[in-house]
């Protein structure tokens, strides 16, 4: 099997002073293991001053991900990572930070070689586009206890041409799946992102924040160095 490389684009839109939700997106390769980690975290934002606390929650999840994948992954690394993430969220609860618990919308995905692991919670989109069809790859749940925030996860093999679509719900609230497919058909990934951004700018109000990650599998070495 040919080695795969991931072409990634991130879309994050929203006016921090007017948006009613806080959105955090992460897409990076962890030095040491080569694992690629992806994450979107959305929390309600009742006032701009609350964004610092939302950032803290998102960064706690991201830090656990990075720590877990500093070394080559084993068969149970992802499951152990979720336990660490839940532990960090439990620490926040012990500090009295509990407002997020029933309101967190988040997705975590890790690509390690050709293995893709995904988990989600709340209202969030996690889709795999393959052979011109979309399929959900995570079953979201509602967190009731921080130590069980991320419980269920799915794993599978990823292959050349696969497109991972992770997003807050606003993406497909404003762009239909069929329209998104048509955008994909006539564009490469960067141009797809530009058309999606332009469309969202036209239809979303200033109170709406949206975070999306598009990650497509291409042949290793085929991406421009830029």
Tab-separated table of N, CA and C in Angstrom, residues 44-202:
chain	number	residue	atom	x	y	z
A	44	UNK	N	-20.896	27.126	24.393
A	44	UNK	CA	-21.685	28.358	24.354
A	44	UNK	C	-20.922	29.515	24.964
A	45	UNK	N	-21.101	30.676	24.379
A	45	UNK	CA	-20.386	31.868	24.840
A	45	UNK	C	-21.418	32.939	25.174
A	46	UNK	N	-21.729	33.041	26.459
A	46	UNK	CA	-22.773	33.973	26.885
A	46	UNK	C	-22.283	35.411	26.938
A	47	UNK	N	-20.977	35.580	27.081
A	47	UNK	CA	-20.383	36.916	27.003
A	47	UNK	C	-18.917	36.755	26.619
A	48	UNK	N	-18.322	37.767	25.973
A	48	UNK	CA	-16.942	37.649	25.490
A	48	UNK	C	-15.936	37.282	26.581
A	49	UNK	N	-16.205	37.680	27.812
A	49	UNK	CA	-15.270	37.400	28.900
A	49	UNK	C	-15.149	35.913	29.191
A	50	UNK	N	-16.157	35.136	28.787
A	50	UNK	CA	-16.137	33.697	29.049
A	50	UNK	C	-15.211	32.934	28.105
A	51	UNK	N	-14.714	33.605	27.065
A	51	UNK	CA	-13.889	32.909	26.077
A	51	UNK	C	-12.600	32.367	26.680
A	52	UNK	N	-12.061	33.060	27.691
A	52	UNK	CA	-10.829	32.597	28.334
A	52	UNK	C	-11.049	31.239	29.005
A	53	UNK	N	-12.188	31.076	29.663
A	53	UNK	CA	-12.494	29.806	30.322
A	53	UNK	C	-12.736	28.705	29.290
A	54	UNK	N	-13.402	29.041	28.209
A	54	UNK	CA	-13.622	28.071	27.125
A	54	UNK	C	-12.298	27.640	26.517
A	55	UNK	N	-11.393	28.598	26.341
A	55	UNK	CA	-10.065	28.299	25.805
A	55	UNK	C	-9.327	27.333	26.715
A	56	UNK	N	-9.480	27.513	27.993
A	56	UNK	CA	-8.810	26.642	28.963
A	56	UNK	C	-9.291	25.199	28.832
A	57	UNK	N	-10.582	25.029	28.665
A	57	UNK	CA	-11.143	23.684	28.517
A	57	UNK	C	-10.618	23.030	27.236
A	58	UNK	N	-10.641	23.782	26.142
A	58	UNK	CA	-10.162	23.253	24.866
A	58	UNK	C	-8.679	22.915	24.926
A	59	UNK	N	-7.884	23.782	25.546
A	59	UNK	CA	-6.441	23.544	25.633
A	59	UNK	C	-6.134	22.328	26.511
A	60	UNK	N	-6.967	22.076	27.525
A	60	UNK	CA	-6.760	20.900	28.375
A	60	UNK	C	-6.920	19.626	27.565
A	61	UNK	N	-7.907	19.604	26.680
A	61	UNK	CA	-8.115	18.441	25.815
A	61	UNK	C	-6.953	18.295	24.839
A	62	UNK	N	-6.557	19.414	24.218
A	62	UNK	CA	-5.473	19.384	23.234
A	62	UNK	C	-4.160	18.928	23.862
A	63	UNK	N	-3.871	19.382	25.076
A	63	UNK	CA	-2.627	19.010	25.752
A	63	UNK	C	-2.575	17.511	26.021
A	64	UNK	N	-3.703	16.938	26.398
A	64	UNK	CA	-3.748	15.495	26.642
A	64	UNK	C	-3.484	14.720	25.355
A	65	UNK	N	-4.037	15.203	24.259
A	65	UNK	CA	-3.805	14.561	22.963
A	65	UNK	C	-2.319	14.573	22.610
A	66	UNK	N	-1.702	15.728	22.751
A	66	UNK	CA	-0.289	15.855	22.389
A	66	UNK	C	0.585	14.947	23.256
A	67	UNK	N	0.312	14.911	24.548
A	67	UNK	CA	1.112	14.076	25.450
A	67	UNK	C	1.007	12.603	25.079
A	68	UNK	N	-0.186	12.170	24.765
A	68	UNK	CA	-0.412	10.747	24.489
A	68	UNK	C	0.309	10.271	23.240
A	69	UNK	N	0.461	11.164	22.267
A	69	UNK	CA	1.033	10.740	20.991
A	69	UNK	C	2.459	11.234	20.779
A	70	UNK	N	3.161	11.527	21.858
A	70	UNK	CA	4.575	11.884	21.727
A	70	UNK	C	5.431	10.682	21.346
A	71	UNK	N	4.917	9.501	21.641
A	71	UNK	CA	5.634	8.264	21.341
A	71	UNK	C	4.808	7.430	20.368
A	72	UNK	N	5.439	6.501	19.642
A	72	UNK	CA	4.699	5.666	18.694
A	72	UNK	C	3.461	5.041	19.331
A	73	UNK	N	2.375	5.047	18.564
A	73	UNK	CA	1.093	4.579	19.095
A	73	UNK	C	1.022	3.056	19.120
A	74	UNK	N	0.305	2.550	20.105
A	74	UNK	CA	0.001	1.121	20.196
A	74	UNK	C	-1.476	0.925	19.891
A	75	UNK	N	-1.955	-0.299	19.974
A	75	UNK	CA	-3.341	-0.600	19.620
A	75	UNK	C	-4.353	0.065	20.552
A	76	UNK	N	-3.926	0.375	21.777
A	76	UNK	CA	-4.878	0.965	22.724
A	76	UNK	C	-4.546	2.417	23.103
A	77	UNK	N	-3.681	3.054	22.313
A	77	UNK	CA	-3.301	4.438	22.631
A	77	UNK	C	-4.498	5.377	22.628
A	78	UNK	N	-5.372	5.239	21.637
A	78	UNK	CA	-6.501	6.164	21.551
A	78	UNK	C	-7.429	6.008	22.751
A	79	UNK	N	-7.711	4.781	23.123
A	79	UNK	CA	-8.573	4.545	24.285
A	79	UNK	C	-7.952	5.123	25.552
A	80	UNK	N	-6.644	4.932	25.710
A	80	UNK	CA	-5.955	5.496	26.876
A	80	UNK	C	-5.962	7.022	26.842
A	81	UNK	N	-5.875	7.580	25.633
A	81	UNK	CA	-5.911	9.033	25.479
A	81	UNK	C	-7.242	9.600	25.960
A	82	UNK	N	-8.319	8.936	25.613
A	82	UNK	CA	-9.637	9.409	26.033
A	82	UNK	C	-9.763	9.382	27.552
A	83	UNK	N	-9.153	8.385	28.175
A	83	UNK	CA	-9.161	8.328	29.645
A	83	UNK	C	-8.419	9.529	30.224
A	84	UNK	N	-7.293	9.898	29.584
A	84	UNK	CA	-6.533	11.068	30.040
A	84	UNK	C	-7.327	12.360	29.849
A	85	UNK	N	-7.986	12.474	28.711
A	85	UNK	CA	-8.802	13.652	28.439
A	85	UNK	C	-9.908	13.771	29.485
A	86	UNK	N	-10.581	12.668	29.743
A	86	UNK	CA	-11.655	12.678	30.741
A	86	UNK	C	-11.128	13.033	32.128
A	87	UNK	N	-9.904	12.576	32.410
A	87	UNK	CA	-9.300	12.904	33.699
A	87	UNK	C	-9.043	14.402	33.815
A	88	UNK	N	-8.556	15.008	32.742
A	88	UNK	CA	-8.318	16.453	32.747
A	88	UNK	C	-9.626	17.222	32.930
A	89	UNK	N	-10.674	16.765	32.279
A	89	UNK	CA	-11.970	17.426	32.428
A	89	UNK	C	-12.510	17.245	33.845
A	90	UNK	N	-12.195	16.103	34.445
A	90	UNK	CA	-12.580	15.877	35.829
A	90	UNK	C	-11.896	16.842	36.777
A	91	UNK	N	-10.640	17.173	36.478
A	91	UNK	CA	-9.906	18.141	37.308
A	91	UNK	C	-10.563	19.516	37.236
A	92	UNK	N	-11.048	19.876	36.043
A	92	UNK	CA	-11.728	21.161	35.899
A	92	UNK	C	-13.008	21.178	36.733
A	93	UNK	N	-13.703	20.049	36.760
A	93	UNK	CA	-14.918	19.978	37.576
A	93	UNK	C	-14.583	20.168	39.054
A	94	UNK	N	-13.481	19.559	39.484
A	94	UNK	CA	-13.084	19.686	40.885
A	94	UNK	C	-12.734	21.128	41.253
A	95	UNK	N	-12.387	21.912	40.223
A	95	UNK	CA	-12.102	23.332	40.450
A	95	UNK	C	-13.374	24.184	40.368
A	96	UNK	N	-14.494	23.505	40.215
A	96	UNK	CA	-15.767	24.222	40.141
A	96	UNK	C	-16.175	24.639	38.750
A	97	UNK	N	-15.420	24.180	37.734
A	97	UNK	CA	-15.734	24.533	36.347
A	97	UNK	C	-16.657	23.461	35.772
A	98	UNK	N	-17.963	23.646	35.953
A	98	UNK	CA	-18.911	22.609	35.544
A	98	UNK	C	-19.922	23.079	34.498
A	99	UNK	N	-19.894	24.369	34.143
A	99	UNK	CA	-20.922	24.896	33.249
A	99	UNK	C	-20.898	24.243	31.868
A	100	UNK	N	-19.740	23.734	31.466
A	100	UNK	CA	-19.567	23.188	30.131
A	100	UNK	C	-20.176	21.805	29.963
A	101	UNK	N	-20.402	21.106	31.076
A	101	UNK	CA	-20.651	19.666	31.030
A	101	UNK	C	-21.760	19.231	30.076
A	102	UNK	N	-22.977	19.801	30.171
A	102	UNK	CA	-24.002	19.308	29.248
A	102	UNK	C	-24.005	20.029	27.901
A	103	UNK	N	-23.048	20.958	27.708
A	103	UNK	CA	-23.111	21.842	26.539
A	103	UNK	C	-21.924	21.687	25.585
A	104	UNK	N	-21.020	20.790	25.893
A	104	UNK	CA	-19.828	20.621	25.060
A	104	UNK	C	-20.160	19.881	23.772
A	105	UNK	N	-19.765	20.474	22.650
A	105	UNK	CA	-19.816	19.806	21.347
A	105	UNK	C	-18.376	19.651	20.883
A	106	UNK	N	-17.922	18.424	20.696
A	106	UNK	CA	-16.507	18.233	20.358
A	106	UNK	C	-16.301	16.948	19.579
A	107	UNK	N	-15.255	16.946	18.772
A	107	UNK	CA	-14.837	15.743	18.053
A	107	UNK	C	-13.318	15.668	18.120
A	108	UNK	N	-12.823	14.464	18.325
A	108	UNK	CA	-11.387	14.188	18.338
A	108	UNK	C	-11.122	13.080	17.331
A	109	UNK	N	-10.141	13.264	16.482
A	109	UNK	CA	-9.753	12.231	15.520
A	109	UNK	C	-8.235	12.152	15.471
A	110	UNK	N	-7.726	10.946	15.348
A	110	UNK	CA	-6.283	10.734	15.240
A	110	UNK	C	-6.013	9.780	14.086
A	111	UNK	N	-5.108	10.190	13.201
A	111	UNK	CA	-4.647	9.302	12.129
A	111	UNK	C	-3.237	8.852	12.483
A	112	UNK	N	-3.069	7.559	12.663
A	112	UNK	CA	-1.761	6.977	12.938
A	112	UNK	C	-1.469	5.959	11.844
A	113	UNK	N	-0.560	6.320	10.943
A	113	UNK	CA	-0.312	5.538	9.719
A	113	UNK	C	-1.609	5.471	8.916
A	114	UNK	N	-2.217	4.303	8.745
A	114	UNK	CA	-3.477	4.222	7.993
A	114	UNK	C	-4.667	3.991	8.912
A	115	UNK	N	-4.451	4.102	10.201
A	115	UNK	CA	-5.527	3.871	11.171
A	115	UNK	C	-6.134	5.203	11.596
A	116	UNK	N	-7.456	5.279	11.518
A	116	UNK	CA	-8.168	6.479	11.931
A	116	UNK	C	-9.050	6.152	13.129
A	117	UNK	N	-8.893	6.932	14.195
A	117	UNK	CA	-9.689	6.759	15.411
A	117	UNK	C	-10.476	8.045	15.654
A	118	UNK	N	-11.763	7.899	15.973
A	118	UNK	CA	-12.629	9.071	16.103
A	118	UNK	C	-13.569	8.916	17.294
A	119	UNK	N	-13.780	10.012	18.015
A	119	UNK	CA	-14.780	10.063	19.077
A	119	UNK	C	-15.430	11.435	19.053
A	120	UNK	N	-16.662	11.528	19.547
A	120	UNK	CA	-17.335	12.825	19.566
A	120	UNK	C	-18.327	12.881	20.705
A	121	UNK	N	-18.743	14.096	21.001
A	121	UNK	CA	-19.740	14.322	22.039
A	121	UNK	C	-20.572	15.533	21.645
A	122	UNK	N	-21.872	15.496	21.913
A	122	UNK	CA	-22.734	16.619	21.587
A	122	UNK	C	-23.086	16.693	20.114
A	123	UNK	N	-23.503	17.874	19.677
A	123	UNK	CA	-23.910	18.083	18.285
A	123	UNK	C	-22.695	18.506	17.475
A	124	UNK	N	-22.156	17.562	16.754
A	124	UNK	CA	-20.923	17.796	15.997
A	124	UNK	C	-20.941	16.898	14.765
A	125	UNK	N	-20.259	17.312	13.710
A	125	UNK	CA	-20.219	16.537	12.473
A	125	UNK	C	-18.892	15.811	12.338
A	126	UNK	N	-18.959	14.506	12.058
A	126	UNK	CA	-17.767	13.704	11.765
A	126	UNK	C	-18.136	12.762	10.623
A	127	UNK	N	-17.677	13.104	9.419
A	127	UNK	CA	-18.040	12.348	8.219
A	127	UNK	C	-16.798	11.914	7.452
A	128	UNK	N	-16.934	10.802	6.745
A	128	UNK	CA	-15.891	10.369	5.816
A	128	UNK	C	-16.484	10.380	4.416
A	129	UNK	N	-15.820	11.097	3.516
A	129	UNK	CA	-16.256	11.157	2.121
A	129	UNK	C	-15.397	10.188	1.320
A	130	UNK	N	-16.049	9.175	0.762
A	130	UNK	CA	-15.356	8.147	-0.028
A	130	UNK	C	-16.255	7.738	-1.194
A	131	UNK	N	-15.675	7.679	-2.391
A	131	UNK	CA	-16.435	7.290	-3.589
A	131	UNK	C	-17.691	8.143	-3.763
A	132	UNK	N	-17.540	9.450	-3.549
A	132	UNK	CA	-18.610	10.429	-3.731
A	132	UNK	C	-19.782	10.235	-2.770
A	133	UNK	N	-19.557	9.559	-1.654
A	133	UNK	CA	-20.609	9.380	-0.653
A	133	UNK	C	-20.077	9.758	0.723
A	134	UNK	N	-20.954	10.310	1.539
A	134	UNK	CA	-20.614	10.644	2.912
A	134	UNK	C	-21.155	9.577	3.862
A	135	UNK	N	-20.359	9.244	4.866
A	135	UNK	CA	-20.808	8.304	5.887
A	135	UNK	C	-20.384	8.833	7.254
A	136	UNK	N	-21.294	8.790	8.243
A	136	UNK	CA	-20.917	9.213	9.601
A	136	UNK	C	-19.938	8.230	10.211
A	137	UNK	N	-18.961	8.737	10.940
A	137	UNK	CA	-17.935	7.858	11.512
A	137	UNK	C	-17.825	7.988	13.021
A	138	UNK	N	-18.765	8.695	13.631
A	138	UNK	CA	-18.753	8.815	15.095
A	138	UNK	C	-20.179	8.961	15.583
A	139	UNK	N	-20.463	8.321	16.691
A	139	UNK	CA	-21.790	8.414	17.299
A	139	UNK	C	-21.684	9.299	18.533
A	140	UNK	N	-22.262	10.489	18.434
A	140	UNK	CA	-22.133	11.462	19.522
A	140	UNK	C	-23.024	11.090	20.697
A	141	UNK	N	-22.576	11.465	21.880
A	141	UNK	CA	-23.372	11.274	23.087
A	141	UNK	C	-23.373	12.591	23.865
A	142	UNK	N	-24.199	12.665	24.889
A	142	UNK	CA	-24.265	13.854	25.731
A	142	UNK	C	-23.538	13.589	27.042
A	143	UNK	N	-22.545	14.401	27.383
A	143	UNK	CA	-21.788	14.139	28.611
A	143	UNK	C	-22.581	14.499	29.863
A	144	UNK	N	-22.602	13.602	30.819
A	144	UNK	CA	-23.277	13.863	32.092
A	144	UNK	C	-22.291	13.834	33.255
A	145	UNK	N	-21.109	13.309	32.989
A	145	UNK	CA	-20.066	13.276	34.016
A	145	UNK	C	-18.724	13.454	33.324
A	146	UNK	N	-17.852	14.327	33.838
A	146	UNK	CA	-16.598	14.631	33.136
A	146	UNK	C	-15.704	13.413	32.923
A	147	UNK	N	-15.758	12.445	33.817
A	147	UNK	CA	-14.905	11.265	33.652
A	147	UNK	C	-15.434	10.316	32.586
A	148	UNK	N	-16.611	10.625	32.055
A	148	UNK	CA	-17.190	9.804	30.987
A	148	UNK	C	-17.595	10.679	29.796
A	149	UNK	N	-16.917	11.801	29.641
A	149	UNK	CA	-17.257	12.709	28.546
A	149	UNK	C	-17.091	12.021	27.200
A	150	UNK	N	-15.911	11.452	26.968
A	150	UNK	CA	-15.646	10.731	25.724
A	150	UNK	C	-15.591	9.240	26.048
A	151	UNK	N	-16.653	8.518	25.709
A	151	UNK	CA	-16.724	7.092	26.023
A	151	UNK	C	-16.604	6.221	24.780
A	152	UNK	N	-17.463	6.477	23.812
A	152	UNK	CA	-17.503	5.636	22.618
A	152	UNK	C	-16.550	6.173	21.550
A	153	UNK	N	-15.936	5.254	20.832
A	153	UNK	CA	-15.083	5.673	19.719
A	153	UNK	C	-15.119	4.605	18.635
A	154	UNK	N	-14.742	5.009	17.441
A	154	UNK	CA	-14.693	4.079	16.312
A	154	UNK	C	-13.314	4.135	15.678
A	155	UNK	N	-12.910	3.029	15.079
A	155	UNK	CA	-11.606	2.949	14.415
A	155	UNK	C	-11.750	2.210	13.090
A	156	UNK	N	-10.924	2.597	12.129
A	156	UNK	CA	-10.949	1.948	10.832
A	156	UNK	C	-9.746	2.348	10.009
A	157	UNK	N	-9.639	1.763	8.842
A	157	UNK	CA	-8.536	2.059	7.938
A	157	UNK	C	-8.922	3.189	6.998
A	158	UNK	N	-7.973	4.063	6.772
A	158	UNK	CA	-8.193	5.170	5.842
A	158	UNK	C	-7.382	4.894	4.587
A	159	UNK	N	-7.890	5.356	3.442
A	159	UNK	CA	-7.208	5.034	2.181
A	159	UNK	C	-7.112	6.249	1.278
A	160	UNK	N	-6.362	6.079	0.194
A	160	UNK	CA	-6.109	7.168	-0.746
A	160	UNK	C	-7.424	7.770	-1.244
A	161	UNK	N	-7.504	9.095	-1.200
A	161	UNK	CA	-8.679	9.797	-1.695
A	161	UNK	C	-9.723	10.092	-0.638
A	162	UNK	N	-9.636	9.425	0.504
A	162	UNK	CA	-10.611	9.665	1.573
A	162	UNK	C	-10.533	11.111	2.053
A	163	UNK	N	-11.696	11.685	2.344
A	163	UNK	CA	-11.770	13.035	2.883
A	163	UNK	C	-12.485	12.990	4.223
A	164	UNK	N	-11.798	13.430	5.253
A	164	UNK	CA	-12.374	13.529	6.590
A	164	UNK	C	-12.965	14.926	6.758
A	165	UNK	N	-14.230	14.990	7.150
A	165	UNK	CA	-14.902	16.264	7.366
A	165	UNK	C	-15.339	16.335	8.823
A	166	UNK	N	-14.691	17.210	9.565
A	166	UNK	CA	-15.040	17.449	10.965
A	166	UNK	C	-15.547	18.873	11.071
A	167	UNK	N	-16.675	19.074	11.746
A	167	UNK	CA	-17.210	20.431	11.774
A	167	UNK	C	-18.230	20.621	12.884
A	168	UNK	N	-18.348	21.865	13.308
A	168	UNK	CA	-19.487	22.237	14.129
A	168	UNK	C	-20.733	22.124	13.256
A	169	UNK	N	-21.884	22.109	13.870
A	169	UNK	CA	-23.119	21.850	13.124
A	169	UNK	C	-23.469	22.950	12.126
A	170	UNK	N	-22.864	24.135	12.288
A	170	UNK	CA	-23.242	25.257	11.431
A	170	UNK	C	-22.924	25.029	9.956
A	171	UNK	N	-21.913	24.221	9.664
A	171	UNK	CA	-21.535	24.012	8.262
A	171	UNK	C	-22.712	23.478	7.459
A	172	UNK	N	-23.269	22.355	7.902
A	172	UNK	CA	-24.349	21.750	7.132
A	172	UNK	C	-25.724	22.299	7.513
A	173	UNK	N	-25.757	23.230	8.461
A	173	UNK	CA	-26.979	24.006	8.676
A	173	UNK	C	-27.138	25.051	7.583
A	174	UNK	N	-26.005	25.451	6.983
A	174	UNK	CA	-26.031	26.527	5.990
A	174	UNK	C	-25.689	26.069	4.577
A	175	UNK	N	-25.050	24.908	4.455
A	175	UNK	CA	-24.714	24.354	3.141
A	175	UNK	C	-25.210	22.917	3.107
A	176	UNK	N	-26.018	22.573	2.136
A	176	UNK	CA	-26.541	21.214	2.063
A	176	UNK	C	-25.434	20.232	1.684
A	177	UNK	N	-25.655	18.973	2.029
A	177	UNK	CA	-24.691	17.932	1.666
A	177	UNK	C	-24.510	17.881	0.149
A	178	UNK	N	-25.597	17.975	-0.598
A	178	UNK	CA	-25.502	17.918	-2.061
A	178	UNK	C	-24.704	19.093	-2.621
A	179	UNK	N	-24.925	20.262	-2.063
A	179	UNK	CA	-24.155	21.422	-2.532
A	179	UNK	C	-22.684	21.257	-2.195
A	180	UNK	N	-22.409	20.713	-1.016
A	180	UNK	CA	-21.022	20.486	-0.617
A	180	UNK	C	-20.349	19.482	-1.563
A	181	UNK	N	-21.075	18.430	-1.932
A	181	UNK	CA	-20.542	17.453	-2.889
A	181	UNK	C	-20.199	18.122	-4.212
A	182	UNK	N	-21.077	18.995	-4.674
A	182	UNK	CA	-20.833	19.676	-5.942
A	182	UNK	C	-19.616	20.592	-5.862
A	183	UNK	N	-19.441	21.243	-4.723
A	183	UNK	CA	-18.261	22.086	-4.534
A	183	UNK	C	-16.996	21.231	-4.607
A	184	UNK	N	-17.036	20.056	-3.981
A	184	UNK	CA	-15.889	19.150	-4.001
A	184	UNK	C	-15.561	18.674	-5.413
A	185	UNK	N	-16.593	18.413	-6.196
A	185	UNK	CA	-16.402	17.874	-7.542
A	185	UNK	C	-15.623	18.824	-8.443
A	186	UNK	N	-15.881	20.115	-8.281
A	186	UNK	CA	-15.281	21.066	-9.223
A	186	UNK	C	-14.065	21.805	-8.672
A	187	UNK	N	-13.627	21.444	-7.472
A	187	UNK	CA	-12.506	22.157	-6.860
A	187	UNK	C	-11.506	21.204	-6.224
A	188	UNK	N	-10.258	21.669	-6.109
A	188	UNK	CA	-9.323	20.971	-5.242
A	188	UNK	C	-9.632	21.411	-3.809
A	189	UNK	N	-8.904	20.871	-2.831
A	189	UNK	CA	-9.272	21.126	-1.438
A	189	UNK	C	-9.148	22.605	-1.042
A	190	UNK	N	-8.040	23.294	-1.370
A	190	UNK	CA	-7.955	24.713	-0.996
A	190	UNK	C	-9.068	25.555	-1.612
A	191	UNK	N	-9.406	25.284	-2.893
A	191	UNK	CA	-10.474	26.056	-3.535
A	191	UNK	C	-11.840	25.691	-2.963
A	192	UNK	N	-11.992	24.430	-2.556
A	192	UNK	CA	-13.225	24.026	-1.873
A	192	UNK	C	-13.412	24.856	-0.610
A	193	UNK	N	-12.332	24.975	0.156
A	193	UNK	CA	-12.397	25.757	1.392
A	193	UNK	C	-12.759	27.211	1.109
A	194	UNK	N	-12.176	27.793	0.058
A	194	UNK	CA	-12.457	29.188	-0.266
A	194	UNK	C	-13.919	29.387	-0.656
A	195	UNK	N	-14.475	28.441	-1.414
A	195	UNK	CA	-15.879	28.562	-1.807
A	195	UNK	C	-16.802	28.375	-0.605
A	196	UNK	N	-16.441	27.444	0.272
A	196	UNK	CA	-17.240	27.234	1.490
A	196	UNK	C	-17.215	28.489	2.356
A	197	UNK	N	-16.029	29.074	2.518
A	197	UNK	CA	-15.898	30.289	3.328
A	197	UNK	C	-16.751	31.419	2.739
A	198	UNK	N	-16.679	31.599	1.429
A	198	UNK	CA	-17.450	32.663	0.781
A	198	UNK	C	-18.946	32.443	0.985
A	199	UNK	N	-19.381	31.203	0.864
A	199	UNK	CA	-20.800	30.882	1.040
A	199	UNK	C	-21.242	31.155	2.469
A	200	UNK	N	-20.440	30.724	3.432
A	200	UNK	CA	-20.790	30.929	4.839
A	200	UNK	C	-20.820	32.412	5.194
A	201	UNK	N	-19.891	33.172	4.637
A	201	UNK	CA	-19.888	34.622	4.874
A	201	UNK	C	-21.195	35.251	4.389
A	202	UNK	N	-21.729	34.722	3.293
A	202	UNK	CA	-22.953	35.280	2.712
A	202	UNK	C	-24.188	34.958	3.548
